[in-house]
Short mmCIF file of C-alpha atoms in Angstrom, two decimals:
data_model
loop_
_atom_site.label_atom_id
_atom_site.label_comp_id
_atom_site.label_asym_id
_atom_site.label_seq_id
_atom_site.Cartn_x
_atom_site.Cartn_y
_atom_site.Cartn_z
CA MET E 887 -10.28 -36.28 26.41
CA GLU E 888 -7.92 -39.11 27.09
CA LEU E 889 -7.76 -42.59 25.97
CA ARG E 890 -6.28 -45.25 28.42
CA GLU E 891 -6.08 -48.90 29.10
CA VAL E 892 -8.21 -50.00 32.20
CA ASP E 893 -8.36 -53.03 34.18
CA LYS E 894 -11.12 -55.58 33.94
CA GLU E 895 -13.03 -54.50 37.12
CA GLU E 896 -13.17 -50.92 35.91
CA PHE E 897 -14.22 -51.97 32.45
CA ASN E 898 -17.19 -54.06 33.75
CA HIS E 899 -18.21 -51.42 36.12
CA ASN E 900 -18.48 -48.57 33.60
CA ALA E 901 -19.97 -50.84 30.99
CA GLN E 902 -23.33 -50.93 32.87
CA LYS E 903 -24.14 -47.22 32.07
CA PHE E 904 -24.28 -47.82 28.40
CA THR E 905 -27.65 -48.86 26.84
CA CYS E 906 -25.84 -50.81 24.13
CA LYS E 907 -24.08 -52.99 26.81
CA ASN E 908 -23.73 -56.60 25.77
CA PHE E 909 -21.87 -59.79 27.00
CA PHE E 910 -19.44 -59.69 23.94
CA GLN E 911 -17.89 -56.53 25.52
CA THR E 912 -17.12 -57.75 28.99
CA SER E 913 -14.08 -59.06 30.58
CA ASN E 914 -15.79 -62.46 30.94
CA MET E 915 -15.75 -62.70 27.07
CA GLY E 916 -12.20 -61.35 27.30
CA ASN E 917 -11.34 -64.26 29.71
CA SER E 918 -12.91 -66.72 27.33
CA LEU E 919 -10.88 -65.41 24.38
CA GLU E 920 -7.72 -65.38 26.36
CA LEU E 921 -8.29 -69.00 27.46
CA ARG E 922 -8.34 -69.75 23.69
CA GLY E 923 -5.14 -67.81 22.88
CA ARG E 924 -6.43 -64.41 21.86
CA LYS E 925 -4.87 -61.04 22.87
CA VAL E 926 -7.29 -58.69 24.38
CA TYR E 927 -7.15 -55.03 25.21
CA TYR E 928 -9.65 -52.96 27.53
CA LEU E 929 -9.67 -49.17 26.66
CA GLY E 930 -11.73 -46.29 27.89
CA LEU E 931 -12.21 -42.82 26.79
CA PHE E 932 -12.31 -40.37 29.78
CA ASP E 933 -13.53 -36.57 30.04
CA ASN E 934 -11.46 -35.79 33.04
CA THR E 935 -12.55 -38.66 35.47
CA GLU E 936 -15.91 -39.59 33.62
CA CYS E 937 -15.73 -42.62 31.46
CA VAL E 938 -17.53 -41.62 28.19
CA ALA E 939 -16.80 -44.70 25.95
CA LEU E 940 -15.34 -48.33 26.27
CA ALA E 941 -14.13 -50.79 23.82
CA MET E 942 -12.59 -54.29 24.30
CA LEU E 943 -10.39 -54.77 21.32
CA VAL E 944 -9.19 -58.23 20.35
CA GLU E 945 -6.46 -59.17 17.80
CA SER E 946 -8.17 -61.07 15.00
CA GLY E 947 -5.51 -61.80 12.37
CA THR E 948 -2.59 -60.34 10.48
CA PHE E 949 -1.84 -59.18 7.05
CA LEU E 950 1.54 -58.58 5.69
CA LEU E 951 2.86 -58.78 9.37
CA LYS E 952 0.32 -56.11 10.33
CA LYS E 953 -2.42 -56.91 12.87
CA THR E 954 -6.16 -56.57 12.50
CA PHE E 955 -8.49 -55.73 15.38
CA GLU E 956 -12.08 -56.26 16.22
CA ALA E 957 -14.59 -54.82 18.83
CA LEU E 958 -17.07 -57.48 19.14
CA LYS E 959 -20.65 -55.95 19.08
CA GLY E 960 -19.02 -52.60 18.53
CA PHE E 961 -18.13 -49.94 21.11
CA LEU E 962 -19.97 -48.96 24.35
CA ILE E 963 -20.74 -45.34 23.49
CA ASP E 964 -23.55 -43.13 22.64
CA TYR E 965 -23.75 -43.65 18.97
CA SER E 966 -25.96 -40.55 18.40
CA ASP E 967 -23.08 -38.30 19.81
CA THR E 968 -21.14 -38.02 16.43
CA GLU E 969 -18.37 -36.08 17.79
CA LYS E 970 -17.60 -38.47 20.46
CA VAL E 971 -17.75 -41.53 18.35
CA LYS E 972 -15.29 -39.72 15.93
CA MET E 973 -12.84 -38.74 18.63
CA PHE E 974 -13.04 -42.31 20.10
CA THR E 975 -12.38 -43.88 16.59
CA GLU E 976 -9.32 -41.55 16.02
CA LYS E 977 -7.68 -42.51 19.43
CA LEU E 978 -8.33 -46.16 18.81
CA LEU E 979 -6.79 -45.98 15.38
CA GLU E 980 -3.63 -44.26 17.03
CA PHE E 981 -3.78 -47.20 19.65
CA VAL E 982 -3.75 -49.86 17.03
CA ARG E 983 -1.23 -48.25 14.87
CA ASP E 984 1.05 -48.29 18.03
CA LYS E 985 0.23 -52.01 18.34
CA ASN E 986 1.43 -52.77 14.69
CA GLY E 987 -2.33 -52.79 13.49
CA PHE E 988 -3.89 -51.15 10.50
CA LYS E 989 -7.66 -52.20 10.85
CA ILE E 990 -10.68 -52.24 13.18
CA ASN E 991 -13.84 -54.04 12.64
CA ILE E 992 -16.93 -53.15 14.61
CA ASP E 993 -20.61 -54.45 14.52
CA PRO E 994 -22.56 -52.18 16.88
CA TYR E 995 -25.21 -53.55 19.18
CA ILE E 996 -27.89 -51.02 17.96
CA ILE E 997 -30.71 -51.47 15.63
CA GLU E 998 -30.82 -50.18 12.19
CA VAL E 999 -34.62 -49.99 11.99
CA GLU E 1000 -37.48 -51.21 14.03
CA ARG E 1001 -39.35 -54.21 12.56
CA ASP E 1002 -42.42 -56.39 13.58
CA ILE E 1003 -42.87 -60.20 13.89
CA ASP E 1004 -42.78 -60.61 10.11
CA GLY E 1005 -39.68 -58.61 9.65
CA ASN E 1006 -41.61 -55.62 8.05
CA ILE E 1007 -40.32 -52.12 8.97
CA VAL E 1008 -42.61 -50.52 11.54
CA LEU E 1009 -44.20 -47.46 10.24
CA ASP E 1010 -42.72 -44.50 12.38
CA GLY E 1011 -40.59 -46.81 14.26
CA LYS E 1012 -37.02 -46.26 15.65
CA ASN E 1013 -34.16 -46.27 13.36
CA ASN E 1014 -30.55 -45.43 13.28
CA TYR E 1015 -29.90 -44.12 9.85
CA SER E 1016 -28.31 -41.16 11.12
CA VAL E 1017 -25.66 -43.18 12.93
CA ILE E 1018 -24.94 -45.07 9.81
CA GLU E 1019 -24.42 -42.02 7.75
CA ALA E 1020 -22.17 -40.53 10.53
CA LEU E 1021 -19.96 -43.74 10.55
CA LYS E 1022 -19.65 -43.52 6.83
CA ASN E 1023 -18.60 -40.04 6.93
CA MET E 1024 -15.88 -40.77 9.38
CA GLY E 1025 -14.39 -43.38 7.03
CA TYR E 1026 -16.05 -46.55 8.16
CA GLN E 1027 -16.87 -48.92 5.28
CA LYS E 1028 -19.76 -51.14 5.21
CA CYS E 1029 -18.63 -54.83 5.00
CA LYS E 1030 -20.04 -56.63 2.05
CA TYR E 1031 -20.85 -59.66 4.28
CA ASP E 1032 -21.81 -59.89 7.94
CA THR E 1033 -19.94 -62.50 9.71
CA GLN E 1034 -21.76 -61.69 13.02
CA VAL E 1035 -25.59 -62.13 13.44
CA ARG E 1036 -27.52 -59.36 11.73
CA PHE E 1037 -31.06 -60.09 12.55
CA ASN E 1038 -32.24 -61.30 15.93
CA PHE E 1039 -35.78 -62.52 17.07
CA CYS E 1040 -36.71 -60.97 20.49
CA LEU E 1041 -39.45 -61.26 23.06
CA ASP E 1042 -40.31 -58.42 25.51
CA VAL E 1043 -41.22 -59.86 28.93
CA LEU E 1044 -40.66 -56.94 31.43
CA GLY E 1045 -43.90 -56.19 33.39
CA LYS E 1046 -45.65 -59.28 31.99
CA SER E 1047 -46.78 -62.40 33.86
CA GLU E 1048 -46.10 -66.07 32.84
CA GLN E 1049 -49.79 -66.41 31.92
CA GLU E 1050 -49.66 -63.35 29.75
CA ILE E 1051 -46.51 -64.44 27.99
CA PHE E 1052 -47.69 -68.02 27.47
CA GLY E 1053 -51.10 -67.05 26.26
CA ASP E 1054 -49.37 -64.98 23.41
CA PHE E 1055 -47.47 -67.95 22.08
CA LYS E 1056 -48.91 -69.54 18.90
CA ALA E 1057 -51.15 -72.49 19.57
CA THR E 1058 -48.84 -75.08 18.32
CA THR E 1059 -45.99 -73.88 20.57
CA ARG E 1060 -48.29 -73.89 23.73
CA ASN E 1061 -49.40 -77.37 22.85
CA LEU E 1062 -45.94 -78.80 22.35
CA ILE E 1063 -44.76 -77.26 25.76
CA ASN E 1064 -47.85 -78.58 27.47
CA LYS E 1065 -47.30 -82.06 25.97
CA ALA E 1066 -43.68 -82.13 27.01
CA GLU E 1067 -44.55 -81.31 30.56
CA ARG E 1068 -47.22 -84.02 30.60
CA ILE E 1069 -45.16 -86.86 29.27
CA GLY E 1070 -42.22 -86.29 31.64
CA VAL E 1071 -39.86 -84.01 29.87
CA GLU E 1072 -37.41 -82.15 32.55
CA VAL E 1073 -35.10 -79.24 31.94
CA ILE E 1074 -31.86 -79.20 34.05
CA ASP E 1075 -28.73 -77.21 34.23
CA LEU E 1076 -25.56 -78.86 33.11
CA ARG E 1077 -22.44 -78.77 35.35
CA TYR E 1078 -18.92 -78.05 33.92
CA ASP E 1079 -18.14 -81.81 33.94
CA GLU E 1080 -21.36 -82.55 31.92
CA LEU E 1081 -20.55 -80.32 28.99
CA ASP E 1082 -19.76 -83.26 26.94
CA ARG E 1083 -23.57 -84.16 26.71
CA PHE E 1084 -24.19 -80.62 25.48
CA LYS E 1085 -21.40 -81.06 22.86
CA ALA E 1086 -22.67 -84.47 21.62
CA ILE E 1087 -26.09 -82.92 20.97
CA THR E 1088 -24.79 -79.74 19.15
CA GLU E 1089 -22.39 -81.82 17.18
CA ASP E 1090 -25.04 -84.21 15.89
CA THR E 1091 -27.18 -81.33 15.01
CA CYS E 1092 -24.37 -79.44 13.20
CA LYS E 1093 -23.43 -82.57 11.10
CA ARG E 1094 -27.11 -83.04 10.22
CA ARG E 1095 -27.50 -79.45 9.10
CA GLY E 1096 -24.07 -78.91 7.70
CA PHE E 1097 -23.10 -76.07 10.21
CA PRO E 1098 -19.57 -75.75 11.83
CA ASP E 1099 -19.85 -76.56 15.59
CA LYS E 1100 -17.95 -74.98 18.43
CA THR E 1101 -15.31 -77.07 20.15
CA LEU E 1102 -15.92 -78.52 23.63
CA GLU E 1103 -12.96 -76.27 24.62
CA TYR E 1104 -15.10 -73.22 23.48
CA TYR E 1105 -18.05 -74.14 25.54
CA GLN E 1106 -15.88 -74.92 28.49
CA SER E 1107 -13.99 -71.61 28.35
CA MET E 1108 -17.48 -69.85 28.25
CA TYR E 1109 -18.67 -71.84 31.28
CA LYS E 1110 -15.28 -70.81 33.27
CA ALA E 1111 -15.35 -67.18 31.92
CA PHE E 1112 -19.02 -66.23 32.56
CA GLU E 1113 -19.85 -68.36 35.70
CA ASN E 1114 -23.19 -67.48 36.81
CA GLN E 1115 -23.87 -65.41 33.58
CA VAL E 1116 -24.06 -68.44 31.49
CA VAL E 1117 -26.25 -71.57 31.61
CA PHE E 1118 -26.22 -74.75 29.71
CA LYS E 1119 -29.72 -76.35 29.78
CA LEU E 1120 -30.60 -79.88 29.00
CA ALA E 1121 -34.06 -81.29 28.17
CA ARG E 1122 -34.32 -85.01 29.19
CA LEU E 1123 -37.09 -87.59 29.26
CA ASN E 1124 -37.76 -89.15 32.53
CA VAL E 1125 -38.57 -92.65 31.28
CA THR E 1126 -40.38 -93.81 34.25
CA LYS E 1127 -42.71 -90.72 34.17
CA TYR E 1128 -43.22 -91.31 30.48
CA GLN E 1129 -44.27 -94.95 30.90
CA GLU E 1130 -46.56 -94.05 33.71
CA TYR E 1131 -48.19 -91.20 31.54
CA LEU E 1132 -48.72 -93.71 28.62
CA ASN E 1133 -50.17 -96.46 30.93
CA LYS E 1134 -52.51 -93.97 32.61
CA THR E 1135 -53.58 -92.53 29.23
CA LYS E 1136 -54.05 -96.06 27.92
CA ASP E 1137 -56.33 -97.07 31.03
CA GLU E 1138 -58.33 -93.99 30.42
CA TYR E 1139 -59.18 -94.89 27.00
CA LEU E 1140 -59.92 -98.64 27.92
CA GLU E 1141 -62.28 -97.36 30.44
CA LYS E 1142 -64.06 -95.40 27.81
CA ILE E 1143 -64.24 -98.24 25.40
CA ASP E 1144 -65.76 -100.52 28.03
CA LYS E 1145 -68.54 -97.82 28.53
CA ILE E 1146 -69.52 -98.15 24.72
CA LYS E 1147 -71.86 -100.86 23.56
CA GLY E 1148 -71.46 -102.13 20.16
CA SER E 1149 -69.31 -100.44 17.54
CA ASN E 1150 -69.20 -96.76 16.54
CA LYS E 1151 -66.71 -94.23 15.19
CA LYS E 1152 -65.78 -92.87 18.61
CA LYS E 1153 -64.99 -96.62 19.79
CA ASP E 1154 -62.83 -97.07 16.87
CA ASN E 1155 -61.04 -93.84 17.46
CA TYR E 1156 -60.35 -95.03 21.06
CA LEU E 1157 -59.01 -98.22 19.84
CA PHE E 1158 -56.76 -96.65 17.37
CA GLU E 1159 -55.36 -94.48 20.25
CA VAL E 1160 -54.75 -97.56 22.43
CA SER E 1161 -52.83 -99.28 19.56
CA ASN E 1162 -50.59 -96.12 19.18
CA ILE E 1163 -49.95 -96.09 22.93
CA ASP E 1164 -48.87 -99.87 22.74
CA LYS E 1165 -46.46 -98.96 19.92
CA LYS E 1166 -44.91 -96.20 21.90
CA LEU E 1167 -44.64 -98.39 24.88
CA ALA E 1168 -42.91 -101.06 22.94
CA ASN E 1169 -40.65 -98.55 21.50
CA ILE E 1170 -39.43 -97.40 24.83
CA GLU E 1171 -36.66 -100.02 24.91
CA LYS E 1172 -35.29 -98.69 21.81
CA LEU E 1173 -34.55 -95.17 23.16
CA PRO E 1174 -31.03 -94.34 24.12
CA ILE E 1175 -31.67 -94.65 27.85
CA LYS E 1176 -29.15 -93.84 30.37
CA ASP E 1177 -29.70 -93.86 34.21
CA GLY E 1178 -33.47 -93.78 33.68
CA TYR E 1179 -33.32 -90.67 31.30
CA VAL E 1180 -32.99 -89.97 27.53
CA ASP E 1181 -31.14 -86.69 26.48
CA LEU E 1182 -33.30 -84.82 23.97
CA ALA E 1183 -32.11 -81.21 23.34
CA ALA E 1184 -29.72 -78.84 24.82
CA ALA E 1185 -29.08 -74.96 24.56
CA MET E 1186 -26.67 -72.46 25.92
CA PHE E 1187 -27.94 -69.05 27.14
CA MET E 1188 -26.25 -65.74 28.37
CA LEU E 1189 -27.61 -63.97 31.22
CA TYR E 1190 -26.37 -60.47 31.01
CA GLY E 1191 -27.56 -57.05 31.33
CA ASP E 1192 -31.31 -56.65 30.86
CA GLU E 1193 -31.79 -59.76 28.60
CA THR E 1194 -31.45 -63.47 28.36
CA ILE E 1195 -29.74 -64.49 25.12
CA TYR E 1196 -30.23 -67.86 23.33
CA LEU E 1197 -27.00 -68.54 21.88
CA PHE E 1198 -26.30 -72.28 20.72
CA SER E 1199 -28.44 -75.29 20.80
CA GLY E 1200 -29.12 -78.65 19.30
CA SER E 1201 -31.58 -81.67 19.39
CA TYR E 1202 -31.69 -85.20 18.34
CA ASP E 1203 -33.89 -85.18 15.34
CA GLU E 1204 -35.39 -88.48 15.95
CA LEU E 1205 -36.55 -87.42 19.41
CA ASN E 1206 -37.89 -83.98 18.54
CA GLU E 1207 -41.39 -85.28 19.01
CA PHE E 1208 -40.89 -85.04 22.73
CA GLY E 1209 -40.72 -81.22 22.45
CA GLY E 1210 -37.59 -80.81 24.58
CA GLN E 1211 -36.21 -77.72 22.76
CA TYR E 1212 -39.62 -75.90 23.32
CA LEU E 1213 -39.63 -76.60 26.99
CA ILE E 1214 -36.02 -75.43 27.31
CA GLN E 1215 -37.09 -72.12 25.91
CA TRP E 1216 -40.03 -71.77 28.15
CA ASP E 1217 -37.87 -72.55 31.09
CA VAL E 1218 -35.53 -69.62 30.32
CA ILE E 1219 -38.38 -67.27 29.53
CA LYS E 1220 -40.01 -67.92 32.82
CA TYR E 1221 -36.62 -67.13 34.49
CA ALA E 1222 -36.51 -63.87 32.52
CA ILE E 1223 -39.98 -62.85 33.66
CA ASN E 1224 -39.27 -63.71 37.26
CA LYS E 1225 -35.98 -62.16 37.47
CA GLY E 1226 -37.17 -58.75 35.97
CA TYR E 1227 -35.13 -58.93 32.59
CA ARG E 1228 -36.47 -56.61 29.86
CA ARG E 1229 -36.46 -59.29 27.06
CA HIS E 1230 -35.50 -62.82 25.87
CA ASN E 1231 -33.27 -62.57 22.89
CA PHE E 1232 -33.68 -65.75 20.70
CA PHE E 1233 -30.64 -64.28 18.81
CA GLY E 1234 -29.99 -65.10 15.07
CA ILE E 1235 -32.29 -65.68 12.17
CA MET E 1236 -30.95 -66.17 8.84
CA ASN E 1237 -32.66 -65.80 5.47
CA PHE E 1238 -36.10 -65.66 7.35
CA GLN E 1239 -37.84 -64.02 4.56
CA ASN E 1240 -37.39 -66.81 2.11
CA LYS E 1241 -39.55 -69.77 2.84
CA ASN E 1242 -37.69 -72.03 0.67
CA ASP E 1243 -34.38 -71.47 2.67
CA LYS E 1244 -33.04 -74.34 4.67
CA ASP E 1245 -32.81 -72.14 7.75
CA TYR E 1246 -36.54 -70.83 7.44
CA GLY E 1247 -37.50 -73.54 10.04
CA ILE E 1248 -35.37 -71.83 12.67
CA TYR E 1249 -37.27 -68.62 12.17
CA LEU E 1250 -40.64 -70.44 12.40
CA PHE E 1251 -39.54 -72.13 15.78
CA LYS E 1252 -38.60 -68.79 17.18
CA ARG E 1253 -41.65 -66.91 15.70
CA GLY E 1254 -43.98 -69.47 17.66
CA PHE E 1255 -42.97 -67.77 20.86
CA ASN E 1256 -44.24 -64.39 19.53
CA GLY E 1257 -42.08 -61.37 19.40
CA TYR E 1258 -40.39 -59.26 16.73
CA VAL E 1259 -37.46 -59.16 14.31
CA GLU E 1260 -34.53 -56.87 15.46
CA GLU E 1261 -32.22 -55.73 12.77
CA LEU E 1262 -28.81 -54.52 13.64
CA ILE E 1263 -26.77 -52.12 11.67
CA GLY E 1264 -24.27 -54.62 10.55
CA GLU E 1265 -20.53 -54.66 10.34
CA TYR E 1266 -18.14 -51.78 9.47
CA THR E 1267 -14.32 -51.50 9.02
CA ILE E 1268 -11.91 -48.49 9.27
CA TYR E 1269 -8.32 -48.49 8.47
CA THR E 1270 -5.23 -46.63 9.54
CA LYS E 1271 -3.58 -44.56 6.75
CA GLY E 1272 -0.64 -46.44 4.95
CA LEU E 1273 0.50 -48.90 2.38
CA VAL E 1274 -0.75 -51.94 4.00
CA SER E 1275 -4.27 -50.59 4.31
CA SER E 1276 -4.21 -49.59 0.58
CA ILE E 1277 -3.05 -53.00 -0.44
CA TYR E 1278 -5.61 -54.74 1.87
CA LYS E 1279 -8.47 -52.60 0.48
CA LEU E 1280 -7.42 -53.23 -3.19
CA LYS E 1281 -7.10 -56.95 -2.62
CA SER E 1282 -10.65 -56.93 -0.91
CA LYS E 1283 -12.00 -55.06 -3.86
CA VAL E 1284 -10.51 -57.45 -6.29
CA ARG E 1285 -11.87 -60.51 -4.33
#
């Protein structure tokens, strides 16, 4: 078998045959990385003319003047074919050695073990324990910490209708979506020149939660590189429709009140609702209205292969009551259903089994749409032989 560099078109074409294909291993991601100054290589392993493995390698750093490389979300290969993985690894190590490198990081896009909605291991479910053992036998070392997402939350949608999927959502999630639609929340796609609105929301959210945000240049590079395979969604409140909804609802309560003679508990409840509506009407002028709309929440999604992937998002905390973030997810889930995607991937969940963790609410939000936890096998590193590798491993061990 022969390892050789391939062009972007050939890489993308051959990538489609692999079940572990993902948007990280595409020339689109390579283009985005190159726009941000990264060096990218497209490599294929060929058995005569048949492509049996692919890897987009990215230069990720240096140590003692030697380069480190990574294959985002691992190789495109049949990981159950141990001999093929071993051969591909050996040839890639030769390649990086020739490029003055000494280390390759991978985080394969394959599950470790099948889990349910609560994260419990499914009895007699799928697993890739044998793949993990084979990687270790080849010389791969498990990284102590995962820098990439290890646990995802996913929802299978293929072959199901909108009604079926919506009916399986938690009641609270359904109610929030229905409310958002009633009161005038809309979901639109942002253009390239509107990405600053997306960035403003993610920046606000990251500051509030103590997360680092991506730069505007990052979002712009992804928009340019992926074109119709990426979408930036914005949930906004149509202020006119919101006012109309409030006034209509108020009139309905007033009609009910007029029909009740004297005083009773039901009438008091109606009067209380009218009072609440008056407060909401009065507060409208305090909202950050621009051109008749209020930006509520935003999210970035990848549309690749057989899944839609929820990647980054944010919302204004003081406007969460309008449910914009829920309506955005439902908008993309409906798209996945109607376009024949296999699943909607809500992507990362962190520390989801710890109810006291600050990120537990992210898991609860995604859990409300039903689905299951997906655990990937995590990150692994393999080194070329040599002094720099030995020093690096010793330093890592001491650290």
